C-alpha cells in the first residue's frame, strides 16, 4: 500500500505560461495591416477587422493551442476574417501550416478559419489540418491553390451563401464529412484537384453551381460528387472512381449535371445527366507542388468509431443536466423534433417524417414528403408545422394523413429559418443567420421580432414559461423578451432541434453525422441557473473513458468556472476510487489518505487546465477520479451544495 500511495503522490505541476514564454503569441482583434512570420502560437481567438489584411509569410507555422473538452467552447480557437483579407502565400520549399500545437495532434484540436465578406483572401502552398472545419467561408471570393486540407472533423472546405471561390491544384483528403461542401447559392470553380478518402462525399454541391475541371475524385466513403436542392454541376475531364456509393449522387430538387470526357471506371451515375463536348481531358496525377509533413499522420478518417479519439458525444452527466435515454438508432441525422403529448415526431435527411414512441424509439408511422430540408417542427394541438430551410417556407402538416394543408414563406427570405415552436397561441421561428426569434400567427403574419441578447441559433422549444435554444455546446433558456435566464450544456456535438414533453427536454443531436447511433436524447435539467460552478477533470487532455497501458504516464488536470460564484468560500475535493480502495487527496500536503479530507479550503476562482499530478505504473484495474467543490466549507461533503465532475479510465497490462 505504501508503494501505491507513493506512486499516487508523484506530483508534476506545469505552468502553461512558462512553456510558451519564449514564443510569439497572438490573440485578439487585429485592427491594422499585420504580418506574421516564424512560429506563431494562437492562444486565444483572433479577429481580422474589416478593411485589414493579415499577411502570412512563407515557412510560417500557425500553432493553435489545442482544447479537447466541451465546457469552454471558446477555448477551441479560430481565426475570423470579417470584412478583411487573409493572404497566406507559401512556396514549395517553405509552405505555411495551420495546425495544432499538441505534440500528439488529433482532429478537432482547434476550430476553423472563418472568412466572411472578403474579396482578396488567398491561400497558396498551405496545409490546414487538425481543426473541426478547415476553411469556413461565407459571402467571399477566395483563391485557394497548391494546398493540402486534411484531418479535420467536418468539411475540409465549406462555402455558404453567395461565395465564388477558385480552388486549383489542391489535395483535400481524410476529412470527417465532405471534402468540400458548398451550400446556398455559391458559384464554385475547382481545377486540377484531388478529393479522396473523405468521410462522406468528395464534393457536395447544394443549391449552388460548380464547374469541376480535370479533378480526380476517388475512394470517398459516400459519393464521389453529390448534388442536391436544384444544384448545377458542370464536369470536364475528371476521373471519378472507387467511391463507396455513386460516382455522382443526387438529392432533392431538379438537379442538372453536364459531363464531358469524364472517366468513371465502372462507377454509376445515380441520376439523369447530359453529355456535352469539350477539348478538356482527364489527367493521371494531381500535383500540389510540394510534399507536406506527414510525421503526425492520423492513420484514420475522422469519425472512425474504433480509432477516432475526438469526443463527439459528451458524458451523460454533468452539473447542469443528465441524459436519461437515447433513441432513434438507425434513423441517421434527425433535423427536427417535437412532442404531440404522446409521441415524438422527427424528420430526416431524405424528407421523411417519423412518429416515434418516446419510451423505446419504436417507429409508429412514416410519411414520405416533398420536404427538402425540414429544419424544425412543432405541434399546435391539431397540426404539425414544419419549417423547410431550403424552400424558405413553413408548411402546415396533417399528422393523421401526412398531407400538406398550407404553406407560406418564412420571415427571412434570404438567410432562412431553422427551428420552430408553439406557445399555445402563436408560432415562433428561429432565424438561421442571426440570433432572433420571429413571432407569427398561423396565417404567416409577422407580429414581433425577439432579439436574443446572448446568441443562439438552431433548435428551439417552449416549456410553458421559457424558450430553450441551442447554441454551440450549450442549450440556452430565454424569456419572451430575449433575456437569458439560464442554460445547460448540450449532450453531444451539434444540437439540431429541441422538444419539451412537460417534464424533460428532448434534443436531436448530431453526434457524428456519419454514425447511425441513437441521436434523440431525453435530458433532465439539473441546474439551469446562471449562477453555478462548473468543475472539469481531464486525463491527458481528454474527457471520456480512455484506456492506458500501466507503463504509460497519465496526467490529471482540472478546470473550474465559477459562474457568478467567484470568491465564495468552499471545500475542494479530489477523490480517487481505485481497485485498492478510496483515497482523498490533500493538495498542500501532497498526499493521499483513506480518511476523508479536503484537497483545499478557500474561495472559488477560475482555474484553467491546471495539471495536478502525473502518474505511471499504476496497478491494472478500473479507476475513477472525482473533482468537486461544495459551498459549505465545513470539512464535510455537503451533497446538496456539491458541484462535481469525474473521469473513468482503465489501466491494462
mmCIF file of C-alpha atoms in Angstrom, residues 25 54 70 73 123 143 156 159 206 232 251 259 275 277 336 358 360 401 405 427 447 489-490 498 549 555 616 618:
data_model
loop_
_atom_site.group_PDB
_atom_site.id
_atom_site.type_symbol
_atom_site.label_atom_id
_atom_site.label_comp_id
_atom_site.label_asym_id
_atom_site.label_seq_id
_atom_site.Cartn_x
_atom_site.Cartn_y
_atom_site.Cartn_z
ATOM 1 C CA UNK A 25 1.880 34.519 -29.159
ATOM 2 C CA UNK A 54 -3.309 39.750 -42.308
ATOM 3 C CA UNK A 70 -16.719 20.747 -24.232
ATOM 4 C CA UNK A 73 -16.143 26.091 -26.370
ATOM 5 C CA UNK A 123 -4.118 30.561 -49.697
ATOM 6 C CA UNK A 143 -8.326 31.884 -54.248
ATOM 7 C CA UNK A 156 -12.108 20.442 -45.309
ATOM 8 C CA UNK A 159 -18.726 27.531 -48.578
ATOM 9 C CA UNK A 206 -26.253 22.097 -52.512
ATOM 10 C CA UNK A 232 -25.888 22.596 -61.149
ATOM 11 C CA UNK A 251 -30.565 14.635 -53.656
ATOM 12 C CA UNK A 259 -20.446 15.780 -68.270
ATOM 13 C CA UNK A 275 -23.130 14.646 -72.200
ATOM 14 C CA UNK A 277 -18.439 18.174 -75.855
ATOM 15 C CA UNK A 336 -36.262 18.346 -36.370
ATOM 16 C CA UNK A 358 -40.677 8.055 -26.709
ATOM 17 C CA UNK A 360 -38.428 2.823 -26.698
ATOM 18 C CA UNK A 401 -52.988 11.836 -43.262
ATOM 19 C CA UNK A 405 -52.513 21.599 -45.946
ATOM 20 C CA UNK A 427 -45.696 30.179 -33.759
ATOM 21 C CA UNK A 447 -46.104 40.002 -35.285
ATOM 22 C CA UNK A 489 -24.622 22.019 -21.553
ATOM 23 C CA UNK A 490 -25.527 20.099 -24.692
ATOM 24 C CA UNK A 498 -35.392 20.563 -29.243
ATOM 25 C CA UNK A 549 -1.085 0.719 -20.507
ATOM 26 C CA UNK A 555 -1.641 13.476 -16.301
ATOM 27 C CA UNK A 616 2.639 5.927 -14.153
ATOM 28 C CA UNK A 618 -0.473 2.100 -11.683
#
